[in-house]
XYZ file of C-alpha atoms in Angstrom:
655
model
C 40.981 -30.011 -3.103
C 38.056 -27.279 -1.463
C 36.319 -26.854 1.796
C 32.729 -26.903 2.315
C 32.034 -23.215 3.114
C 29.431 -22.346 6.233
C 27.320 -20.458 2.675
C 27.227 -23.715 0.864
C 24.085 -24.474 2.839
C 22.084 -22.797 0.019
C 23.272 -25.372 -2.478
C 21.976 -28.025 -1.316
C 19.604 -30.152 -3.968
C 16.984 -32.458 -1.951
C 14.671 -35.327 -2.738
C 11.591 -36.497 -1.792
C 7.334 -37.875 -2.582
C 8.752 -40.638 -4.518
C 5.488 -42.498 -6.146
C 5.309 -44.936 -8.738
C 2.687 -44.292 -11.822
C -0.062 -47.345 -11.262
C 1.775 -49.213 -14.306
C 4.941 -49.720 -11.880
C 7.421 -48.403 -14.650
C 7.107 -44.458 -14.025
C 7.565 -42.964 -10.909
C 6.850 -39.142 -9.573
C 9.257 -37.415 -7.388
C 9.926 -33.643 -6.010
C 12.919 -31.804 -6.251
C 13.883 -29.053 -3.981
C 16.559 -26.339 -4.004
C 17.304 -22.866 -3.056
C 17.438 -19.832 -4.560
C 19.734 -17.775 -2.781
C 19.706 -14.499 -4.421
C 16.463 -14.313 -3.980
C 16.281 -15.778 -0.703
C 13.738 -18.819 -0.994
C 12.983 -22.395 -1.690
C 11.951 -23.612 -5.352
C 10.357 -26.810 -6.126
C 9.229 -29.470 -8.814
C 7.657 -32.761 -10.014
C 9.730 -34.647 -11.799
C 9.089 -37.741 -13.723
C 11.669 -41.080 -13.803
C 11.311 -43.733 -16.199
C 12.858 -47.327 -14.003
C 14.059 -48.881 -16.976
C 16.092 -46.301 -18.368
C 16.360 -44.500 -14.729
C 16.196 -41.001 -16.447
C 14.485 -38.190 -14.551
C 12.881 -35.154 -16.283
C 11.601 -32.059 -15.310
C 7.773 -32.169 -15.762
C 6.503 -28.821 -13.677
C 7.806 -25.904 -13.672
C 6.230 -23.804 -11.249
C 8.667 -23.774 -8.460
C 6.541 -23.744 -5.306
C 5.093 -27.241 -6.226
C 4.782 -30.545 -4.446
C 2.512 -33.600 -3.129
C 2.011 -35.758 -6.549
C -1.008 -37.490 -6.677
C -1.569 -39.514 -9.589
C -5.166 -40.729 -10.560
C -5.524 -44.813 -10.272
C -5.578 -45.097 -14.227
C -2.453 -42.956 -14.121
C -3.862 -40.316 -16.437
C -3.662 -37.404 -14.396
C -1.780 -35.489 -11.719
C -3.093 -33.477 -8.983
C -0.494 -31.384 -7.636
C -0.214 -28.748 -4.657
C 1.368 -25.045 -5.362
C 2.071 -21.392 -4.671
C 2.212 -20.033 -8.075
C -1.133 -16.975 -7.906
C -0.193 -13.651 -7.058
C -2.730 -11.480 -5.124
C -3.578 -7.826 -5.451
C -0.345 -6.654 -4.507
C 1.741 -8.856 -6.896
C 2.699 -10.863 -3.967
C 3.164 -14.744 -5.025
C 1.209 -17.134 -2.835
C -0.346 -14.680 -0.441
C -4.052 -16.062 -1.845
C -2.921 -19.808 -0.263
C -2.095 -23.394 -1.860
C -3.396 -23.867 -5.232
C -4.131 -27.506 -6.490
C -3.794 -27.978 -9.836
C -4.202 -30.843 -12.444
C -2.145 -31.915 -14.590
C -2.944 -34.677 -17.764
C -0.002 -36.616 -18.069
C -0.591 -37.312 -22.049
C 0.844 -33.617 -22.378
C -0.666 -30.110 -21.738
C -0.843 -27.544 -19.467
C -1.548 -27.387 -15.956
C -5.120 -26.257 -14.832
C -5.970 -24.583 -11.505
C -8.447 -26.274 -9.560
C -9.071 -24.863 -6.303
C -7.209 -22.322 -4.075
C -8.119 -22.216 0.054
C -6.218 -20.534 2.162
C -6.332 -23.707 4.646
C -4.283 -25.860 2.480
C -4.806 -29.273 0.591
C -3.329 -32.370 2.629
C -4.245 -36.133 2.838
C -4.829 -35.542 -1.156
C -6.904 -39.219 -2.265
C -8.790 -40.062 -5.535
C -12.058 -41.410 -4.797
C -12.795 -41.968 -8.386
C -11.664 -39.861 -12.200
C -13.302 -36.534 -10.962
C -13.309 -36.753 -7.044
C -10.901 -36.687 -4.194
C -10.859 -36.325 -0.662
C -8.767 -33.951 1.029
C -8.566 -32.014 4.467
C -7.837 -28.466 4.716
C -7.340 -25.915 7.828
C -10.688 -24.516 9.010
C -12.315 -23.326 12.307
C -15.576 -25.092 13.519
C -17.971 -22.985 11.012
C -15.885 -21.200 8.847
C -16.330 -21.595 4.783
C -12.698 -22.656 3.724
C -13.743 -21.447 0.749
C -14.130 -17.782 1.402
C -10.899 -15.560 1.501
C -9.312 -14.530 4.156
C -8.276 -11.445 4.497
C -5.811 -10.621 7.241
C -6.274 -7.778 9.090
C -3.477 -5.101 9.722
C -1.429 -5.443 12.575
C -2.346 -2.040 13.994
C -6.078 -3.624 14.110
C -5.706 -7.492 15.112
C -6.476 -9.845 17.634
C -6.626 -12.608 19.016
C -9.708 -14.445 20.632
C -8.241 -17.518 21.905
C -10.338 -19.807 24.644
C -8.730 -23.403 23.908
C -5.799 -25.215 24.017
C -3.273 -25.406 22.243
C -3.476 -21.874 20.549
C -0.318 -21.899 18.975
C 1.621 -24.127 16.475
C 5.091 -24.044 15.541
C 5.150 -23.460 11.863
C 1.628 -22.012 11.443
C 1.401 -19.317 14.730
C -1.977 -18.546 16.074
C -4.013 -21.317 15.637
C -7.611 -19.578 15.847
C -9.438 -23.155 16.510
C -8.578 -24.206 12.962
C -8.659 -27.766 12.479
C -8.126 -30.379 9.951
C -11.578 -30.940 8.599
C -12.336 -33.649 5.618
C -14.154 -32.493 2.072
C -15.211 -34.159 -1.489
C -14.241 -32.094 -4.189
C -14.732 -32.315 -7.836
C -11.595 -31.876 -9.895
C -14.096 -30.881 -13.079
C -16.395 -28.432 -11.540
C -14.263 -27.358 -8.320
C -16.872 -27.727 -6.102
C -16.563 -28.850 -2.839
C -18.441 -30.103 0.205
C -17.848 -31.120 3.485
C -18.143 -34.729 4.949
C -19.814 -33.244 8.251
C -20.219 -37.042 9.812
C -16.716 -37.101 10.599
C -15.783 -35.119 14.074
C -12.003 -33.876 15.194
C -8.955 -32.605 13.985
C -8.210 -34.886 10.978
C -4.980 -36.500 10.851
C -4.736 -38.309 7.726
C -6.442 -40.286 5.400
C -6.434 -43.533 3.586
C -8.830 -44.913 1.014
C -9.499 -48.264 -0.069
C -8.112 -49.760 -3.163
C -11.743 -50.522 -4.038
C -12.037 -46.872 -3.941
C -15.621 -47.593 -1.646
C -14.287 -46.622 2.366
C -11.755 -44.479 3.871
C -9.326 -45.265 6.985
C -9.675 -41.989 8.581
C -7.237 -40.956 11.981
C -8.755 -38.385 14.233
C -7.767 -36.669 17.276
C -10.844 -35.832 18.863
C -9.825 -33.713 22.462
C -6.715 -31.751 21.751
C -7.507 -30.374 25.155
C -8.198 -33.125 27.578
C -6.063 -36.103 25.424
C -3.849 -34.754 23.056
C -1.910 -37.631 22.782
C -5.135 -40.061 21.463
C -6.033 -40.260 17.878
C -8.837 -42.517 16.872
C -9.564 -44.635 13.757
C -13.023 -44.335 11.745
C -13.602 -46.215 8.531
C -16.230 -44.370 6.290
C -18.400 -45.746 4.041
C -17.998 -42.851 1.136
C -21.399 -43.806 -0.240
C -23.056 -42.283 2.993
C -23.592 -43.276 6.672
C -21.898 -42.496 10.028
C -18.178 -43.150 10.526
C -17.287 -46.538 12.316
C -14.677 -46.525 14.878
C -12.192 -49.293 15.075
C -10.419 -50.177 18.078
C -11.058 -48.303 21.599
C -9.534 -46.041 24.193
C -6.442 -48.808 25.073
C -4.418 -47.631 21.366
C -3.281 -44.068 20.355
C -3.618 -44.445 16.422
C -0.478 -43.220 14.453
C -0.943 -44.613 10.603
C -2.532 -47.163 8.657
C -2.461 -48.746 5.048
C -5.185 -50.912 3.825
C -3.852 -54.387 3.340
C -6.613 -55.331 0.841
C -10.363 -54.032 0.344
C -11.284 -55.249 3.887
C -7.969 -55.333 6.175
C -5.742 -52.648 7.892
C -2.598 -52.384 9.162
C -3.019 -50.454 11.932
C 0.241 -48.633 13.867
C -0.561 -46.968 17.336
C 0.884 -47.347 20.611
C -0.909 -47.755 24.747
C 1.411 -45.326 25.800
C 2.185 -47.747 28.331
C 5.799 -45.837 29.136
C 4.454 -42.179 27.901
C 6.316 -40.821 24.553
C 9.405 -43.199 24.777
C 6.651 -46.289 24.323
C 7.608 -47.653 20.265
C 4.499 -47.991 18.369
C 3.349 -51.623 17.330
C 1.312 -52.693 14.108
C -2.099 -54.284 14.434
C -3.472 -56.023 11.834
C -7.774 -56.047 11.639
C -10.007 -57.677 9.789
C -13.458 -55.269 9.130
C -15.547 -58.040 9.308
C -15.217 -58.933 12.496
C -13.568 -55.427 13.778
C -10.755 -57.156 16.106
C -7.936 -55.215 16.119
C -4.710 -57.812 16.331
C -1.295 -57.261 17.694
C 1.591 -57.909 15.051
C 4.999 -58.434 17.143
C 5.158 -56.323 20.156
C 8.392 -57.752 21.571
C 9.811 -56.218 18.082
C 9.752 -52.655 20.033
C 10.990 -51.066 16.753
C 10.860 -46.785 15.779
C 8.994 -47.074 12.630
C 9.974 -44.121 10.612
C 13.167 -42.615 10.136
C 14.089 -40.272 13.054
C 17.920 -39.797 11.945
C 19.110 -36.168 12.036
C 19.929 -33.831 8.636
C 19.692 -30.064 8.345
C 19.764 -30.767 4.376
C 16.276 -32.653 4.168
C 13.366 -30.554 3.717
C 10.939 -32.569 2.059
C 8.328 -35.640 2.973
C 7.670 -38.581 1.561
C 5.998 -41.967 2.010
C 7.653 -44.383 4.707
C 5.160 -47.006 4.748
C 3.983 -48.890 2.280
C 1.193 -52.204 1.138
C 2.139 -53.930 -1.845
C 0.162 -57.962 -2.367
C -1.404 -57.892 0.954
C 2.199 -57.147 2.665
C 3.575 -54.383 5.173
C 6.223 -52.161 3.830
C 8.172 -49.869 6.668
C 11.411 -47.634 7.292
C 12.698 -48.345 10.394
C 15.170 -46.578 12.209
C 17.562 -49.182 13.821
C 20.703 -47.453 15.853
C 22.910 -45.130 13.013
C 20.863 -46.693 9.898
C 17.198 -46.268 8.660
C 16.269 -49.380 6.650
C 13.025 -51.330 5.002
C 11.670 -54.505 6.702
C 8.416 -56.217 5.698
C 5.959 -57.507 7.382
C 2.794 -59.777 6.398
C -0.275 -60.771 8.118
C 0.876 -62.653 10.853
C 3.872 -60.930 11.996
C 6.469 -62.146 10.139
C 9.093 -59.647 9.233
C 11.899 -59.895 6.615
C 14.550 -57.067 5.741
C 14.083 -55.662 2.577
C 17.059 -53.112 2.328
C 19.573 -53.125 4.994
C 21.402 -49.659 4.164
C 24.294 -48.176 5.648
C 22.758 -44.752 5.497
C 19.181 -42.795 5.821
C 16.431 -43.974 4.110
C 13.573 -41.349 4.309
C 10.813 -42.323 1.542
C 10.108 -45.148 -0.815
C 7.712 -46.732 -2.960
C 7.496 -50.656 -4.296
C 5.849 -51.768 -7.841
C 4.172 -55.608 -7.881
C 7.900 -56.980 -8.821
C 9.334 -56.035 -5.555
C 11.252 -52.898 -7.400
C 11.985 -50.050 -5.075
C 12.318 -46.646 -5.847
C 13.723 -44.697 -2.223
C 15.676 -41.803 -1.445
C 18.783 -42.163 0.634
C 21.304 -39.916 1.906
C 25.205 -40.919 3.774
C 27.270 -38.919 5.933
C 29.091 -37.793 2.875
C 26.041 -37.510 0.597
C 22.917 -35.066 0.571
C 19.825 -36.808 -0.046
C 19.441 -38.838 -3.787
C 17.319 -40.498 -5.469
C 18.326 -44.458 -6.053
C 16.610 -47.318 -6.983
C 17.156 -51.595 -6.339
C 15.783 -54.273 -9.068
C 16.837 -58.220 -8.910
C 19.494 -56.873 -11.198
C 21.204 -54.810 -8.763
C 20.656 -51.108 -7.255
C 21.595 -48.049 -8.558
C 21.925 -43.996 -7.951
C 19.075 -42.622 -10.202
C 20.127 -39.105 -9.494
C 23.162 -36.606 -9.006
C 21.577 -33.395 -7.715
C 24.786 -32.906 -5.555
C 27.295 -33.022 -8.040
C 28.148 -29.863 -7.384
C 30.253 -31.484 -3.850
C 32.500 -33.459 -6.196
C 36.307 -32.017 -5.840
C 35.269 -30.828 -2.219
C 36.990 -32.676 0.486
C 34.796 -33.856 3.414
C 35.207 -35.320 6.869
C 34.331 -38.889 7.303
C 32.994 -39.966 10.829
C 34.382 -42.048 12.462
C 32.222 -44.329 14.611
C 33.166 -45.758 18.072
C 31.279 -47.582 21.067
C 31.633 -46.762 24.615
C 30.846 -48.888 27.734
C 28.810 -46.628 30.017
C 29.176 -46.785 33.737
C 25.876 -48.814 34.226
C 27.058 -51.504 31.249
C 25.135 -50.187 28.699
C 26.567 -49.484 24.905
C 26.127 -46.161 23.425
C 27.301 -45.462 19.732
C 29.198 -42.338 19.425
C 30.973 -40.491 16.206
C 33.708 -38.502 15.746
C 34.781 -36.430 12.253
C 38.379 -35.353 12.276
C 39.428 -31.263 10.997
C 39.581 -31.085 7.281
C 43.427 -30.719 6.031
C 43.947 -33.240 9.194
C 47.403 -33.139 10.512
C 48.543 -36.256 13.049
C 50.591 -33.768 14.926
C 48.470 -31.596 15.220
C 46.055 -30.635 18.790
C 42.911 -29.358 17.545
C 39.674 -27.549 19.270
C 36.507 -30.245 19.465
C 32.617 -29.064 19.540
C 30.707 -31.662 20.744
C 26.544 -32.154 19.173
C 23.822 -33.029 20.582
C 20.345 -34.381 18.870
C 17.078 -32.953 19.809
C 13.684 -35.017 21.108
C 14.976 -36.397 22.870
C 13.784 -39.613 20.595
C 15.500 -38.972 17.639
C 18.900 -40.390 16.842
C 22.234 -39.465 15.434
C 23.820 -41.577 12.467
C 23.915 -42.048 9.229
C 22.880 -39.029 7.904
C 24.454 -35.736 6.257
C 24.754 -33.143 8.336
C 26.039 -29.578 6.809
C 26.628 -27.902 10.348
C 28.978 -30.868 11.235
C 30.741 -30.494 7.984
C 30.970 -26.753 7.927
C 32.795 -26.919 11.547
C 35.229 -29.703 10.528
C 36.515 -27.334 7.538
C 36.592 -24.697 10.313
C 39.393 -26.519 11.887
C 37.168 -28.390 14.549
C 36.762 -32.104 15.342
C 32.846 -32.406 15.804
C 32.188 -35.124 18.112
C 28.270 -36.365 18.762
C 26.725 -39.628 20.324
C 23.193 -41.561 20.855
C 22.758 -41.211 24.706
C 19.605 -42.481 26.880
C 16.477 -41.336 25.698
C 17.674 -41.669 21.617
C 15.291 -43.568 19.477
C 16.723 -46.842 17.621
C 17.622 -48.865 20.523
C 14.433 -49.805 22.218
C 11.375 -47.836 24.498
C 13.429 -49.128 27.532
C 16.672 -46.745 26.152
C 14.674 -43.790 24.778
C 12.279 -43.549 28.396
C 14.223 -40.468 30.549
C 11.072 -39.439 32.165
C 11.341 -37.720 35.003
C 15.214 -38.255 34.811
C 16.541 -35.171 32.697
C 20.171 -34.559 32.629
C 20.893 -37.646 34.464
C 21.790 -40.400 32.682
C 21.596 -38.868 29.245
C 24.288 -36.462 30.821
C 26.490 -38.763 32.034
C 26.300 -40.905 28.523
C 27.152 -37.464 26.844
C 30.429 -36.679 29.284
C 31.466 -40.449 29.128
C 31.441 -40.402 25.971
C 33.524 -37.188 25.955
C 35.733 -38.488 28.623
C 36.728 -41.899 25.724
C 37.306 -39.166 22.906
C 39.408 -37.099 24.736
C 41.510 -40.438 25.947
C 41.051 -42.147 22.586
C 41.816 -39.717 20.063
C 45.622 -37.407 21.687
C 44.385 -34.500 18.782
C 42.060 -33.546 20.930
C 42.861 -30.399 23.116
C 40.913 -30.991 26.126
C 41.292 -27.230 26.848
C 39.216 -26.162 24.240
C 35.939 -27.531 24.353
C 32.512 -26.316 23.223
C 29.218 -27.654 22.861
C 26.061 -27.128 21.168
C 22.915 -28.865 20.154
C 19.228 -27.581 19.342
C 15.297 -28.447 21.046
C 16.356 -30.976 23.855
C 20.004 -30.393 22.704
C 19.929 -26.833 23.684
C 18.078 -28.260 26.720
C 20.739 -30.218 27.369
C 23.388 -27.265 26.728
C 21.922 -25.270 29.283
C 21.981 -28.113 31.838
C 25.696 -29.172 31.331
C 26.798 -25.792 31.347
C 25.034 -25.374 35.422
C 26.295 -28.846 35.851
C 30.233 -28.869 34.389
C 32.957 -26.050 33.710
C 34.941 -28.465 31.585
C 33.841 -26.895 28.092
C 35.075 -23.216 27.206
C 32.076 -22.377 24.978
C 28.548 -23.619 24.398
C 25.812 -22.535 22.062
C 22.429 -23.671 23.034
C 19.656 -23.217 20.334
C 15.969 -23.077 20.230
C 16.455 -24.441 24.014
C 14.493 -25.405 27.041
C 15.610 -23.497 30.527
C 12.469 -23.896 32.569
C 9.887 -26.447 31.989
C 7.211 -24.103 34.129
C 7.382 -21.619 31.415
C 7.683 -24.189 28.995
C 4.594 -25.629 30.228
C 2.471 -23.091 29.280
C 3.713 -21.371 26.705
C 4.227 -23.315 23.772
C 2.489 -26.089 21.531
C 3.260 -29.002 22.925
C 4.435 -28.081 26.689
C 0.996 -28.753 28.614
C 1.347 -32.507 27.437
C 5.079 -33.292 26.947
C 6.332 -31.674 30.060
C 3.867 -33.289 32.678
C 4.600 -36.828 30.550
C 8.815 -35.956 30.625
C 9.191 -34.464 34.045
C 5.947 -36.606 35.598
C 2.528 -34.432 36.607
C 1.351 -31.311 36.336
C 4.601 -28.371 37.642
C 1.315 -27.210 40.470
C 1.546 -31.550 41.661
C 5.580 -31.597 41.282
C 7.067 -27.858 41.252
C 10.422 -29.696 43.144
C 10.896 -31.903 40.144
C 10.145 -29.111 37.064
C 12.720 -27.099 39.366
C 14.865 -30.047 39.811
C 15.253 -30.270 36.188
C 14.925 -26.625 34.994
C 18.414 -25.346 33.576
C 17.734 -22.115 34.747
C 17.619 -23.338 38.189
C 21.567 -24.164 38.313
C 22.268 -20.453 36.613
C 24.459 -19.474 39.154
C 26.818 -22.049 38.646
C 27.675 -21.070 35.117
C 30.893 -20.457 34.353
C 31.012 -20.967 30.459
C 30.545 -18.643 28.191
C 26.946 -19.021 26.233
C 25.430 -17.878 23.149
C 21.823 -18.346 22.434
C 20.034 -18.705 19.484
C 16.702 -18.484 19.124
C 13.609 -17.947 16.467
C 11.563 -15.096 17.610
C 8.255 -17.901 16.191
C 9.462 -20.448 17.766
C 6.144 -22.022 19.328
C 7.559 -25.547 20.497
C 10.353 -24.061 22.647
C 9.028 -20.598 22.705
C 11.234 -17.552 22.591
C 11.174 -17.125 26.830
C 12.996 -19.988 26.954
C 16.306 -17.894 25.732
C 15.695 -14.596 27.429
C 15.221 -15.341 30.679
C 18.476 -17.655 30.875
C 19.941 -14.819 28.791
C 19.021 -12.345 31.344
C 19.543 -14.314 34.515
C 23.134 -15.237 32.992
C 23.734 -11.239 32.461
C 22.329 -10.664 36.076
C 25.166 -12.371 37.258
C 27.682 -10.724 35.675
C 28.656 -13.867 33.543
C 29.354 -13.767 29.501
C 26.561 -14.761 27.724
C 25.499 -13.283 24.076
C 21.640 -13.660 22.758
C 20.957 -14.234 18.729
C 17.550 -13.497 17.328
C 15.983 -14.542 14.106
C 12.795 -12.562 12.702
C 10.243 -14.772 11.102
C 11.163 -18.131 11.977
C 10.417 -21.037 14.000
C 11.594 -24.034 15.377
C 12.711 -25.246 11.941
C 15.421 -22.646 11.392
C 18.414 -24.715 11.369
C 16.415 -27.001 8.817
C 13.864 -24.895 6.636
C 14.696 -21.616 7.534
C 15.047 -18.686 5.312
C 18.084 -19.422 3.504
C 20.289 -16.236 4.430
C 18.906 -16.742 8.010
C 20.633 -20.718 8.248
C 23.558 -18.441 6.922
C 23.947 -16.129 9.514
C 22.793 -18.916 12.305
C 26.282 -20.962 11.044
C 28.121 -17.779 10.874
C 26.790 -16.659 14.589
C 28.053 -20.434 15.699
C 31.435 -20.740 14.165
C 32.071 -16.946 15.030
C 31.258 -17.882 19.181
C 33.717 -20.902 18.602
C 36.795 -19.251 17.152
C 36.858 -16.362 19.830
C 36.763 -19.111 22.455
C 38.521 -22.110 21.361
C 40.848 -20.359 18.587
C 42.698 -17.920 21.076
């Protein structure tokens, strides 16, 4: 049988943005592929029929997404980047909004905006609400002509001044507008102040629930909820400063489910749902005792598409949750009663539900990338088979295990045997560490893991303290980075080495990205058990991270404790750079030059210090890439990244 190759990363298809049409019988979704030859991604909108489970390609613009159907099910709005500028470069004018009549015909360009289109919601058959990025006082309809680099300057007077994936923000925030799709005329809803995070229209189309970040400098973690009467008037705030609102959905024309948190334990705090009756305007907490992670936080490097994880049908809330290694769907009524809707031994990324309770959803497993499924009273069926090329390939299926840590807490772990495994053989092993830290490994598909297994490595991974899916207390490692989380990883490794005699403990490698990069940096400064390490998009100094990244000024104080000038000892103690003289493990740093989540100086300074000290280190930098390199970087760069990782491990673990 064939083995997965590093370069197969370009062959995966993804599906997402699943939405039923109003009739509840047909649905739309987005299909994404990779054009390796031209080093780009292609996405188009498809339609499907629930009764036949047949799907058909609907658009062919190759950059189409974000489908939104009008309440009558007659017209489809979607975003694209089809147009070319005067130089013939596709998509540089901005993001386009197209209208397509579902009864037939060609799509029509409605509007092009440099700031894009988000939170698109139909108000009536001609008007929509949406948000677009613009600076206060800036006309978003005016074409923005970028100056040549040699003439360009950035004037900065606020934080955050950069955003991963967007670059320098130049004070641009998401602002709310009304657009007539027939005339293309738009007007601002100036009563809504601040950076709009999301917009939800009431079922009767008379009001909008708007989540706004009002002070990104002083209260960056807090979002407020407002209700706006679309006939006019000032927005009315719901709730107070005791809760930061993450999301909301309408339960009826006068009721809302609101997801929020008091951040009692900082970022690790799991949010909870509240029920709001707009007559009383009281925000009533529902089942705070559940301590669930609402949404999907399972890792995968073959996604690339989004979709809704919250829905309401017949007054009942439906939500994806992350529970240990799985993401499943639950329901909750207005009293807080919870029921399991879809138990899954995989990763459900997005879904929709019709009046009959039928589901369409996307799902992956450790041996199957994302595909589209439906669940009806008659059973569950796989609808798409876009990744059929994998038939005949030999994959490594993870074996799960549990380790009781030295403090008594049980840790989930997995091991993947090398492809062509021989019971008599001895194999090198690579420990993988996820980012976050509040994300999780589980039943999601990881091409990187399969590629390592196909290259002759055992792959070991776990969910140490700090991970999501196990409750707030489990996720809370604030002020203790590199302590209990480090112990969990090392105790899992000890278990694996003792339990699986095919692991060669003299040939161990370690790698991870973001928080996983931090932990890789930390590990090599605290143990020499690993013979090779690959640190990706990492943190090496909490002090530099605080002042150079898009989230550092509020994430570091939350995770480390206080500001660095008030807690210098803590920042230094929990910075891997402090322990650089202890490093004996050859280490490769992989970083993107436009990674503003963990900026490139994090890799540069650790690399420089190690070379200064005469240690073995290498650095591979990727221009034009950001924090999402491994998941959404340019296809050629994604291949080169994987090649760099495997070559480094081959050099040091296969001698």
